[in-house]
PDB file of N, CA and C in Angstrom:
ATOM      1  N   MET A   1     116.326 104.563  97.449  1.00 55.00           N
ATOM      2  CA  MET A   1     115.631 104.658  98.743  1.00 55.00           C
ATOM      3  C   MET A   1     116.399 103.903  99.724  1.00 55.00           C
ATOM      4  N   LYS A   2     116.655 104.607 101.054  1.00 61.00           N
ATOM      5  CA  LYS A   2     117.348 103.694 102.120  1.00 61.00           C
ATOM      6  C   LYS A   2     116.382 103.236 103.113  1.00 61.00           C
ATOM      7  N   LEU A   3     116.644 102.077 103.443  1.00 62.00           N
ATOM      8  CA  LEU A   3     115.754 101.473 104.698  1.00 62.00           C
ATOM      9  C   LEU A   3     116.556 101.801 105.959  1.00 62.00           C
ATOM     10  N   VAL A   4     115.603 102.011 106.972  1.00 64.00           N
ATOM     11  CA  VAL A   4     116.221 102.467 108.164  1.00 64.00           C
ATOM     12  C   VAL A   4     116.538 100.859 108.915  1.00 64.00           C
ATOM     13  N   ARG A   5     117.796 100.755 109.281  1.00 69.00           N
ATOM     14  CA  ARG A   5     117.905  99.295 109.827  1.00 69.00           C
ATOM     15  C   ARG A   5     118.442  99.689 111.394  1.00 69.00           C
ATOM     16  N   THR A   6     117.684  98.768 112.501  1.00 72.00           N
ATOM     17  CA  THR A   6     118.084  98.979 113.711  1.00 72.00           C
ATOM     18  C   THR A   6     118.433  97.611 114.216  1.00 72.00           C
ATOM     19  N   ARG A   7     119.280  97.746 115.153  1.00 76.00           N
ATOM     20  CA  ARG A   7     119.723  96.286 115.616  1.00 76.00           C
ATOM     21  C   ARG A   7     118.797  95.717 116.592  1.00 76.00           C
ATOM     22  N   GLN A   8     118.470  94.441 116.405  1.00 77.00           N
ATOM     23  CA  GLN A   8     117.698  93.898 117.396  1.00 77.00           C
ATOM     24  C   GLN A   8     118.254  92.783 118.194  1.00 77.00           C
ATOM     25  N   ASN A   9     118.025  92.516 119.351  1.00 87.00           N
ATOM     26  CA  ASN A   9     118.806  91.439 120.152  1.00 87.00           C
ATOM     27  C   ASN A   9     118.272  90.068 119.672  1.00 87.00           C
ATOM     28  N   LEU A  10     119.273  89.087 120.093  1.00 89.00           N
ATOM     29  CA  LEU A  10     119.021  87.732 119.414  1.00 89.00           C
ATOM     30  C   LEU A  10     117.426  87.169 119.601  1.00 89.00           C
ATOM     31  N   ALA A  11     117.124  87.462 120.914  1.00 90.00           N
ATOM     32  CA  ALA A  11     115.820  86.959 121.194  1.00 90.00           C
ATOM     33  C   ALA A  11     114.681  87.470 120.371  1.00 90.00           C
ATOM     34  N   MET A  12     114.619  88.700 120.160  1.00 88.00           N
ATOM     35  CA  MET A  12     113.667  89.518 119.238  1.00 88.00           C
ATOM     36  C   MET A  12     113.592  88.834 117.932  1.00 88.00           C
ATOM     37  N   TRP A  13     114.899  88.824 117.391  1.00 87.00           N
ATOM     38  CA  TRP A  13     115.086  88.228 116.097  1.00 87.00           C
ATOM     39  C   TRP A  13     114.510  86.946 115.954  1.00 87.00           C
ATOM     40  N   ILE A  14     114.601  86.030 116.881  1.00 92.00           N
ATOM     41  CA  ILE A  14     114.227  84.649 116.884  1.00 92.00           C
ATOM     42  C   ILE A  14     112.692  84.670 116.704  1.00 92.00           C
ATOM     43  N   ILE A  15     112.214  85.490 117.599  1.00 92.00           N
ATOM     44  CA  ILE A  15     110.727  85.545 117.849  1.00 92.00           C
ATOM     45  C   ILE A  15     110.023  86.167 116.599  1.00 92.00           C
ATOM     46  N   ASP A  16     110.898  87.000 115.866  1.00 90.00           N
ATOM     47  CA  ASP A  16     110.302  87.677 114.599  1.00 90.00           C
ATOM     48  C   ASP A  16     110.289  86.533 113.544  1.00 90.00           C
ATOM     49  N   VAL A  17     111.476  85.753 113.414  1.00 92.00           N
ATOM     50  CA  VAL A  17     111.537  84.685 112.438  1.00 92.00           C
ATOM     51  C   VAL A  17     110.566  83.558 112.618  1.00 92.00           C
ATOM     52  N   LEU A  18     110.375  83.187 113.991  1.00 95.00           N
ATOM     53  CA  LEU A  18     109.288  82.209 114.182  1.00 95.00           C
ATOM     54  C   LEU A  18     107.731  82.668 113.711  1.00 95.00           C
ATOM     55  N   LEU A  19     107.464  83.782 114.251  1.00 94.00           N
ATOM     56  CA  LEU A  19     106.213  84.162 113.898  1.00 94.00           C
ATOM     57  C   LEU A  19     105.991  84.497 112.444  1.00 94.00           C
ATOM     58  N   THR A  20     106.887  84.809 111.688  1.00 93.00           N
ATOM     59  CA  THR A  20     106.714  84.951 110.248  1.00 93.00           C
ATOM     60  C   THR A  20     106.757  83.618 109.686  1.00 93.00           C
ATOM     61  N   LEU A  21     107.453  82.600 110.033  1.00 95.00           N
ATOM     62  CA  LEU A  21     107.324  81.190 109.812  1.00 95.00           C
ATOM     63  C   LEU A  21     105.976  80.589 109.878  1.00 95.00           C
ATOM     64  N   LEU A  22     105.536  80.981 111.137  1.00 95.00           N
ATOM     65  CA  LEU A  22     104.281  80.477 111.422  1.00 95.00           C
ATOM     66  C   LEU A  22     103.154  81.149 110.761  1.00 95.00           C
ATOM     67  N   ALA A  23     103.277  82.233 110.344  1.00 94.00           N
ATOM     68  CA  ALA A  23     102.252  83.116 109.363  1.00 94.00           C
ATOM     69  C   ALA A  23     102.262  82.451 108.054  1.00 94.00           C
ATOM     70  N   TRP A  24     103.423  82.152 107.500  1.00 93.00           N
ATOM     71  CA  TRP A  24     103.616  81.457 106.212  1.00 93.00           C
ATOM     72  C   TRP A  24     103.042  80.136 106.168  1.00 93.00           C
ATOM     73  N   ALA A  25     103.239  79.451 107.176  1.00 95.00           N
ATOM     74  CA  ALA A  25     102.780  78.093 107.277  1.00 95.00           C
ATOM     75  C   ALA A  25     101.224  78.052 107.526  1.00 95.00           C
ATOM     76  N   GLY A  26     100.641  79.031 108.178  1.00 93.00           N
ATOM     77  CA  GLY A  26      99.189  79.279 108.414  1.00 93.00           C
ATOM     78  C   GLY A  26      98.629  79.550 106.966  1.00 93.00           C
ATOM     79  N   LEU A  27      99.309  80.354 106.013  1.00 91.00           N
ATOM     80  CA  LEU A  27      98.762  80.777 104.991  1.00 91.00           C
ATOM     81  C   LEU A  27      98.672  79.656 103.939  1.00 91.00           C
ATOM     82  N   VAL A  28      99.816  78.621 103.862  1.00 92.00           N
ATOM     83  CA  VAL A  28      99.885  77.645 103.151  1.00 92.00           C
ATOM     84  C   VAL A  28      98.866  76.461 103.351  1.00 92.00           C
ATOM     85  N   TRP A  29      98.811  76.295 104.685  1.00 92.00           N
ATOM     86  CA  TRP A  29      97.654  75.401 105.268  1.00 92.00           C
ATOM     87  C   TRP A  29      96.261  75.720 104.781  1.00 92.00           C
ATOM     88  N   LEU A  30      96.006  77.073 104.993  1.00 89.00           N
ATOM     89  CA  LEU A  30      94.608  77.408 104.681  1.00 89.00           C
ATOM     90  C   LEU A  30      94.330  77.514 102.953  1.00 89.00           C
ATOM     91  N   LEU A  31      95.399  77.870 102.243  1.00 86.00           N
ATOM     92  CA  LEU A  31      95.250  77.603 100.807  1.00 86.00           C
ATOM     93  C   LEU A  31      95.094  76.147 100.265  1.00 86.00           C
ATOM     94  N   ALA A  32      95.985  75.301 101.192  1.00 87.00           N
ATOM     95  CA  ALA A  32      95.748  73.688 100.751  1.00 87.00           C
ATOM     96  C   ALA A  32      94.402  73.319 101.135  1.00 87.00           C
ATOM     97  N   ARG A  33      94.006  73.721 102.332  1.00 87.00           N
ATOM     98  CA  ARG A  33      92.656  73.404 102.816  1.00 87.00           C
ATOM     99  C   ARG A  33      91.539  73.879 101.982  1.00 87.00           C
ATOM    100  N   GLY A  34      91.529  74.966 101.420  1.00 80.00           N
ATOM    101  CA  GLY A  34      90.608  75.525 100.585  1.00 80.00           C
ATOM    102  C   GLY A  34      90.541  74.899  99.164  1.00 80.00           C
ATOM    103  N   MET A  35      91.826  74.667  98.666  1.00 78.00           N
ATOM    104  CA  MET A  35      91.920  73.898  97.232  1.00 78.00           C
ATOM    105  C   MET A  35      91.309  72.369  97.489  1.00 78.00           C
ATOM    106  N   ASN A  36      91.592  71.884  98.706  1.00 79.00           N
ATOM    107  CA  ASN A  36      91.140  70.503  98.953  1.00 79.00           C
ATOM    108  C   ASN A  36      89.595  70.354  99.004  1.00 79.00           C
ATOM    109  N   ALA A  37      89.087  71.434  99.600  1.00 75.00           N
ATOM    110  CA  ALA A  37      87.803  71.508  99.838  1.00 75.00           C
ATOM    111  C   ALA A  37      86.936  71.547  98.446  1.00 75.00           C
ATOM    112  N   MET A  38      87.627  72.499  97.397  1.00 71.00           N
ATOM    113  CA  MET A  38      86.855  72.621  96.135  1.00 71.00           C
ATOM    114  C   MET A  38      87.148  71.480  95.295  1.00 71.00           C
ATOM    115  N   LEU A  39      88.214  70.656  95.510  1.00 70.00           N
ATOM    116  CA  LEU A  39      88.334  69.486  94.649  1.00 70.00           C
ATOM    117  C   LEU A  39      87.709  68.296  95.160  1.00 70.00           C
ATOM    118  N   GLU A  40      87.536  68.290  96.351  1.00 71.00           N
ATOM    119  CA  GLU A  40      86.906  66.958  96.895  1.00 71.00           C
ATOM    120  C   GLU A  40      85.430  67.119  97.209  1.00 71.00           C
ATOM    121  N   THR A  41      84.757  66.426  96.235  1.00 65.00           N
ATOM    122  CA  THR A  41      83.086  66.457  96.383  1.00 65.00           C
ATOM    123  C   THR A  41      82.735  65.227  96.150  1.00 65.00           C
ATOM    124  N   HIS A  42      81.509  64.839  96.539  1.00 61.00           N
ATOM    125  CA  HIS A  42      81.199  63.486  96.570  1.00 61.00           C
ATOM    126  C   HIS A  42      80.902  62.896  94.996  1.00 61.00           C
ATOM    127  N   GLY A  43      80.774  63.678  94.009  1.00 63.00           N
ATOM    128  CA  GLY A  43      80.476  63.108  92.697  1.00 63.00           C
ATOM    129  C   GLY A  43      82.014  63.388  92.005  1.00 63.00           C
ATOM    130  N   GLY A  44      83.026  63.453  92.616  1.00 60.00           N
ATOM    131  CA  GLY A  44      84.461  63.666  92.021  1.00 60.00           C
ATOM    132  C   GLY A  44      84.688  65.071  91.683  1.00 60.00           C
ATOM    133  N   PRO A  45      85.745  65.478  91.390  1.00 56.00           N
ATOM    134  CA  PRO A  45      86.024  66.840  91.485  1.00 56.00           C
ATOM    135  C   PRO A  45      85.266  67.605  90.273  1.00 56.00           C
ATOM    136  N   ARG A  46      84.621  68.649  90.702  1.00 57.00           N
ATOM    137  CA  ARG A  46      84.017  69.500  89.737  1.00 57.00           C
ATOM    138  C   ARG A  46      84.769  70.702  89.560  1.00 57.00           C
ATOM    139  N   LEU A  47      85.376  70.807  88.413  1.00 57.00           N
ATOM    140  CA  LEU A  47      86.083  72.012  88.129  1.00 57.00           C
ATOM    141  C   LEU A  47      85.449  73.291  87.772  1.00 57.00           C
ATOM    142  N   GLU A  48      84.049  73.005  87.264  1.00 60.00           N
ATOM    143  CA  GLU A  48      83.637  74.357  86.553  1.00 60.00           C
ATOM    144  C   GLU A  48      83.002  75.326  87.687  1.00 60.00           C
ATOM    145  N   ALA A  49      82.318  74.867  88.633  1.00 62.00           N
ATOM    146  CA  ALA A  49      81.570  75.799  89.692  1.00 62.00           C
ATOM    147  C   ALA A  49      82.520  76.417  90.666  1.00 62.00           C
ATOM    148  N   PRO A  50      83.055  75.610  91.621  1.00 65.00           N
ATOM    149  CA  PRO A  50      83.858  76.192  92.585  1.00 65.00           C
ATOM    150  C   PRO A  50      85.142  76.875  92.333  1.00 65.00           C
ATOM    151  N   ILE A  51      85.928  76.497  91.424  1.00 65.00           N
ATOM    152  CA  ILE A  51      87.206  77.153  90.966  1.00 65.00           C
ATOM    153  C   ILE A  51      86.953  78.457  90.443  1.00 65.00           C
ATOM    154  N   PHE A  52      85.827  78.389  89.471  1.00 69.00           N
ATOM    155  CA  PHE A  52      85.633  79.706  88.695  1.00 69.00           C
ATOM    156  C   PHE A  52      84.929  80.819  89.672  1.00 69.00           C
ATOM    157  N   ALA A  53      84.262  80.368  90.588  1.00 72.00           N
ATOM    158  CA  ALA A  53      83.752  81.264  91.617  1.00 72.00           C
ATOM    159  C   ALA A  53      85.050  81.716  92.512  1.00 72.00           C
ATOM    160  N   ALA A  54      85.944  80.882  92.959  1.00 72.00           N
ATOM    161  CA  ALA A  54      86.987  81.448  93.527  1.00 72.00           C
ATOM    162  C   ALA A  54      87.947  82.145  92.919  1.00 72.00           C
ATOM    163  N   LEU A  55      88.166  82.045  91.559  1.00 76.00           N
ATOM    164  CA  LEU A  55      89.000  82.815  90.691  1.00 76.00           C
ATOM    165  C   LEU A  55      88.407  84.219  90.480  1.00 76.00           C
ATOM    166  N   ASN A  56      87.111  84.281  90.403  1.00 80.00           N
ATOM    167  CA  ASN A  56      86.318  85.632  90.383  1.00 80.00           C
ATOM    168  C   ASN A  56      86.774  86.404  91.768  1.00 80.00           C
ATOM    169  N   THR A  57      86.524  85.629  92.791  1.00 81.00           N
ATOM    170  CA  THR A  57      86.733  86.316  94.080  1.00 81.00           C
ATOM    171  C   THR A  57      88.238  86.840  94.160  1.00 81.00           C
ATOM    172  N   LEU A  58      89.224  85.686  93.672  1.00 83.00           N
ATOM    173  CA  LEU A  58      90.635  86.103  93.690  1.00 83.00           C
ATOM    174  C   LEU A  58      90.992  87.209  92.722  1.00 83.00           C
ATOM    175  N   GLN A  59      90.242  87.494  91.762  1.00 87.00           N
ATOM    176  CA  GLN A  59      90.397  88.488  90.975  1.00 87.00           C
ATOM    177  C   GLN A  59      90.181  89.815  91.602  1.00 87.00           C
ATOM    178  N   ILE A  60      88.859  89.793  92.405  1.00 87.00           N
ATOM    179  CA  ILE A  60      88.530  91.108  92.991  1.00 87.00           C
ATOM    180  C   ILE A  60      89.658  91.496  94.160  1.00 87.00           C
ATOM    181  N   TYR A  61      90.143  90.358  94.657  1.00 88.00           N
ATOM    182  CA  TYR A  61      91.124  90.580  95.640  1.00 88.00           C
ATOM    183  C   TYR A  61      92.464  91.223  95.101  1.00 88.00           C
ATOM    184  N   LEU A  62      92.925  90.745  94.021  1.00 90.00           N
ATOM    185  CA  LEU A  62      93.993  91.105  93.316  1.00 90.00           C
ATOM    186  C   LEU A  62      93.800  92.618  92.733  1.00 90.00           C
ATOM    187  N   TRP A  63      92.633  92.871  92.260  1.00 91.00           N
ATOM    188  CA  TRP A  63      92.355  94.531  91.893  1.00 91.00           C
ATOM    189  C   TRP A  63      92.382  95.361  93.211  1.00 91.00           C
ATOM    190  N   ILE A  64      91.957  94.825  94.191  1.00 93.00           N
ATOM    191  CA  ILE A  64      91.946  95.775  95.429  1.00 93.00           C
ATOM    192  C   ILE A  64      93.373  95.806  95.780  1.00 93.00           C
ATOM    193  N   ALA A  65      94.230  94.773  95.819  1.00 92.00           N
ATOM    194  CA  ALA A  65      95.528  94.808  96.131  1.00 92.00           C
ATOM    195  C   ALA A  65      96.398  95.882  95.259  1.00 92.00           C
ATOM    196  N   LEU A  66      95.948  95.730  93.947  1.00 94.00           N
ATOM    197  CA  LEU A  66      96.649  96.587  92.844  1.00 94.00           C
ATOM    198  C   LEU A  66      96.456  97.927  93.192  1.00 94.00           C
ATOM    199  N   PHE A  67      95.230  98.454  93.604  1.00 95.00           N
ATOM    200  CA  PHE A  67      94.488  99.720  93.889  1.00 95.00           C
ATOM    201  C   PHE A  67      95.570 100.129  95.168  1.00 95.00           C
ATOM    202  N   ASN A  68      95.560  99.238  96.243  1.00 94.00           N
ATOM    203  CA  ASN A  68      96.271  99.650  97.246  1.00 94.00           C
ATOM    204  C   ASN A  68      97.810 100.056  97.014  1.00 94.00           C
ATOM    205  N   ALA A  69      98.442  99.259  96.081  1.00 94.00           N
ATOM    206  CA  ALA A  69      99.687  99.309  95.974  1.00 94.00           C
ATOM    207  C   ALA A  69     100.112 100.563  95.158  1.00 94.00           C
ATOM    208  N   VAL A  70      99.160 100.797  94.193  1.00 95.00           N
ATOM    209  CA  VAL A  70      99.239 102.362  93.574  1.00 95.00           C
ATOM    210  C   VAL A  70      99.084 103.407  94.470  1.00 95.00           C
ATOM    211  N   ILE A  71      98.175 103.439  95.375  1.00 96.00           N
ATOM    212  CA  ILE A  71      97.985 104.495  96.409  1.00 96.00           C
ATOM    213  C   ILE A  71      99.288 104.429  97.218  1.00 96.00           C
ATOM    214  N   LEU A  72      99.907 103.229  97.842  1.00 94.00           N
ATOM    215  CA  LEU A  72     101.167 103.460  98.639  1.00 94.00           C
ATOM    216  C   LEU A  72     102.251 103.973  97.854  1.00 94.00           C
ATOM    217  N   ILE A  73     102.420 103.561  96.591  1.00 94.00           N
ATOM    218  CA  ILE A  73     103.638 103.943  95.686  1.00 94.00           C
ATOM    219  C   ILE A  73     103.362 105.462  95.560  1.00 94.00           C
ATOM    220  N   ALA A  74     102.223 105.849  95.288  1.00 94.00           N
ATOM    221  CA  ALA A  74     102.023 107.342  94.984  1.00 94.00           C
ATOM    222  C   ALA A  74     102.195 108.156  96.317  1.00 94.00           C
ATOM    223  N   TRP A  75     101.897 107.554  97.382  1.00 92.00           N
ATOM    224  CA  TRP A  75     102.068 108.346  98.613  1.00 92.00           C
ATOM    225  C   TRP A  75     103.693 108.369  98.957  1.00 92.00           C
ATOM    226  N   ALA A  76     104.393 107.480  98.682  1.00 91.00           N
ATOM    227  CA  ALA A  76     105.736 107.328  98.998  1.00 91.00           C
ATOM    228  C   ALA A  76     106.584 108.114  98.071  1.00 91.00           C
ATOM    229  N   ARG A  77     106.148 108.214  96.745  1.00 91.00           N
ATOM    230  CA  ARG A  77     106.761 109.080  95.859  1.00 91.00           C
ATOM    231  C   ARG A  77     106.627 110.595  96.274  1.00 91.00           C
ATOM    232  N   TYR A  78     105.256 110.849  96.714  1.00 91.00           N
ATOM    233  CA  TYR A  78     104.841 112.199  97.153  1.00 91.00           C
ATOM    234  C   TYR A  78     105.751 112.817  98.362  1.00 91.00           C
ATOM    235  N   GLN A  79     106.050 111.766  99.480  1.00 88.00           N
ATOM    236  CA  GLN A  79     106.764 111.905 100.597  1.00 88.00           C
ATOM    237  C   GLN A  79     108.226 112.057 100.111  1.00 88.00           C
ATOM    238  N   GLN A  80     108.719 111.475  99.186  1.00 87.00           N
ATOM    239  CA  GLN A  80     110.100 111.535  98.760  1.00 87.00           C
ATOM    240  C   GLN A  80     110.267 112.856  98.175  1.00 87.00           C
ATOM    241  N   ARG A  81     109.389 113.213  97.494  1.00 86.00           N
ATOM    242  CA  ARG A  81     109.494 114.662  96.635  1.00 86.00           C
ATOM    243  C   ARG A  81     109.521 115.683  97.714  1.00 86.00           C
ATOM    244  N   LYS A  82     108.622 115.537  98.603  1.00 83.00           N
ATOM    245  CA  LYS A  82     108.297 116.368  99.593  1.00 83.00           C
ATOM    246  C   LYS A  82     109.632 116.654 100.519  1.00 83.00           C
ATOM    247  N   GLY A  83     110.133 115.542 100.917  1.00 80.00           N
ATOM    248  CA  GLY A  83     111.361 115.445 101.511  1.00 80.00           C
ATOM    249  C   GLY A  83     112.598 116.038 100.932  1.00 80.00           C
ATOM    250  N   ARG A  84     112.689 115.786  99.590  1.00 75.00           N
ATOM    251  CA  ARG A  84     113.634 116.338  98.993  1.00 75.00           C
ATOM    252  C   ARG A  84     113.851 117.814  98.706  1.00 75.00           C
ATOM    253  N   LYS A  85     112.459 118.291  98.558  1.00 72.00           N
ATOM    254  CA  LYS A  85     112.228 119.888  98.549  1.00 72.00           C
ATOM    255  C   LYS A  85     112.696 120.460  99.891  1.00 72.00           C
ATOM    256  N   PHE A  86     112.285 119.733 100.984  1.00 68.00           N
ATOM    257  CA  PHE A  86     112.507 120.310 102.196  1.00 68.00           C
ATOM    258  C   PHE A  86     114.079 120.285 102.697  1.00 68.00           C
ATOM    259  N   ALA A  87     114.789 119.298 102.153  1.00 61.00           N
ATOM    260  CA  ALA A  87     116.337 119.129 102.210  1.00 61.00           C
ATOM    261  C   ALA A  87     116.918 120.370 101.657  1.00 61.00           C
ATOM    262  N   GLN A  88     116.288 120.506 100.392  1.00 60.00           N
ATOM    263  CA  GLN A  88     117.009 121.553  99.429  1.00 60.00           C
ATOM    264  C   GLN A  88     116.728 122.971  99.978  1.00 60.00           C
ATOM    265  N   ARG A  89     115.648 123.138 100.613  1.00 57.00           N
ATOM    266  CA  ARG A  89     115.326 124.514 101.307  1.00 57.00           C
ATOM    267  C   ARG A  89     116.101 124.495 102.477  1.00 57.00           C
ATOM    268  N   ARG A  90     116.360 123.575 103.155  1.00 58.00           N
ATOM    269  CA  ARG A  90     117.211 123.774 104.447  1.00 58.00           C
ATOM    270  C   ARG A  90     118.738 123.863 104.007  1.00 58.00           C
ATOM    271  N   ALA A  91     119.073 123.279 103.000  1.00 52.00           N
ATOM    272  CA  ALA A  91     120.432 123.343 102.574  1.00 52.00           C
ATOM    273  C   ALA A  91     121.054 124.679 102.090  1.00 52.00           C
ATOM    274  N   GLU A  92     119.716 125.430 101.513  1.00 54.00           N
ATOM    275  CA  GLU A  92     120.252 126.739 100.999  1.00 54.00           C
ATOM    276  C   GLU A  92     120.403 127.884 102.042  1.00 54.00           C
ATOM    277  N   ALA A  93     120.090 127.611 103.283  1.00 54.00           N
ATOM    278  CA  ALA A  93     120.304 128.735 104.291  1.00 54.00           C
ATOM    279  C   ALA A  93     121.926 128.565 104.506  1.00 54.00           C
ATOM    280  N   ASN A  94     122.462 129.864 104.439  1.00 63.00           N
ATOM    281  CA  ASN A  94     124.071 129.874 104.641  1.00 63.00           C
ATOM    282  C   ASN A  94     124.072 130.441 106.007  1.00 63.00           C
ATOM    283  N   ALA A  95     125.185 129.699 106.745  1.00 66.00           N
ATOM    284  CA  ALA A  95     125.313 130.287 108.076  1.00 66.00           C
ATOM    285  C   ALA A  95     126.074 131.491 108.144  1.00 66.00           C
ATOM    286  N   LEU A  96     125.607 132.415 109.062  1.00 68.00           N
ATOM    287  CA  LEU A  96     126.313 133.798 109.079  1.00 68.00           C
ATOM    288  C   LEU A  96     127.571 133.431 109.911  1.00 68.00           C
ATOM    289  N   SER A  97     128.584 134.192 109.291  1.00 75.00           N
ATOM    290  CA  SER A  97     129.848 134.441 110.036  1.00 75.00           C
ATOM    291  C   SER A  97     129.717 135.188 111.083  1.00 75.00           C
ATOM    292  N   ASP A  98     130.683 135.267 112.074  1.00 76.00           N
ATOM    293  CA  ASP A  98     130.748 136.280 112.964  1.00 76.00           C
ATOM    294  C   ASP A  98     130.910 137.788 112.605  1.00 76.00           C
ATOM    295  N   GLN A  99     131.514 137.963 111.500  1.00 79.00           N
ATOM    296  CA  GLN A  99     131.608 139.280 111.010  1.00 79.00           C
ATOM    297  C   GLN A  99     130.095 139.865 110.423  1.00 79.00           C
ATOM    298  N   HIS A 100     129.445 138.711 109.655  1.00 76.00           N
ATOM    299  CA  HIS A 100     128.077 139.383 109.300  1.00 76.00           C
ATOM    300  C   HIS A 100     127.034 139.434 110.240  1.00 76.00           C
ATOM    301  N   LEU A 101     127.238 138.691 111.445  1.00 74.00           N
ATOM    302  CA  LEU A 101     126.444 138.716 112.458  1.00 74.00           C
ATOM    303  C   LEU A 101     126.583 140.023 113.200  1.00 74.00           C
ATOM    304  N   SER A 102     127.781 140.367 113.357  1.00 77.00           N
ATOM    305  CA  SER A 102     128.144 141.776 114.067  1.00 77.00           C
ATOM    306  C   SER A 102     127.713 142.784 113.288  1.00 77.00           C
ATOM    307  N   GLU A 103     127.843 142.755 111.861  1.00 78.00           N
ATOM    308  CA  GLU A 103     127.378 143.957 110.898  1.00 78.00           C
ATOM    309  C   GLU A 103     125.793 144.017 111.182  1.00 78.00           C
ATOM    310  N   SER A 104     125.126 142.902 111.088  1.00 74.00           N
ATOM    311  CA  SER A 104     123.618 142.912 111.251  1.00 74.00           C
ATOM    312  C   SER A 104     123.151 143.674 112.473  1.00 74.00           C
ATOM    313  N   PHE A 105     123.927 143.707 113.622  1.00 77.00           N
ATOM    314  CA  PHE A 105     123.507 144.288 114.836  1.00 77.00           C
ATOM    315  C   PHE A 105     123.900 145.697 114.869  1.00 77.00           C
ATOM    316  N   ASN A 106     124.750 146.071 113.916  1.00 76.00           N
ATOM    317  CA  ASN A 106     125.290 147.356 113.886  1.00 76.00           C
ATOM    318  C   ASN A 106     124.995 148.391 112.577  1.00 76.00           C
ATOM    319  N   LEU A 107     123.676 147.896 112.140  1.00 67.00           N
ATOM    320  CA  LEU A 107     123.169 148.530 111.065  1.00 67.00           C
ATOM    321  C   LEU A 107     122.770 150.030 111.220  1.00 67.00           C
ATOM    322  N   GLY A 108     122.184 150.045 112.360  1.00 57.00           N
ATOM    323  CA  GLY A 108     121.478 151.335 112.607  1.00 57.00           C
ATOM    324  C   GLY A 108     122.420 152.457 113.239  1.00 57.00           C
ATOM    325  N   GLU A 109     123.629 152.029 113.397  1.00 56.00           N
ATOM    326  CA  GLU A 109     124.547 152.958 113.917  1.00 56.00           C
ATOM    327  C   GLU A 109     125.416 153.822 112.799  1.00 56.00           C
TER     328      GLU A 109
END
């Protein structure tokens, strides 16, 4: 499978990298904040209730992500096969030579 690569100017590339790094930093911050909130309670860290509830939610999210991945992969494979069949169909058409084209117009004579 080939990726389409287009050239970006330097400013757009820098903006893309900065936004990507900002998104990753936000994700790490949110994860750390959530884990800290689960572990930091007044009576000390209680591992039984909040973490298992979070793991159940995380399991649901992972099943949804897996389902989405299966759908996307199936759609990509379908488009790949469809594109291959279209390319084969287009490749089978032979170009007419000048002689054959001339003969096709003179069939009735």
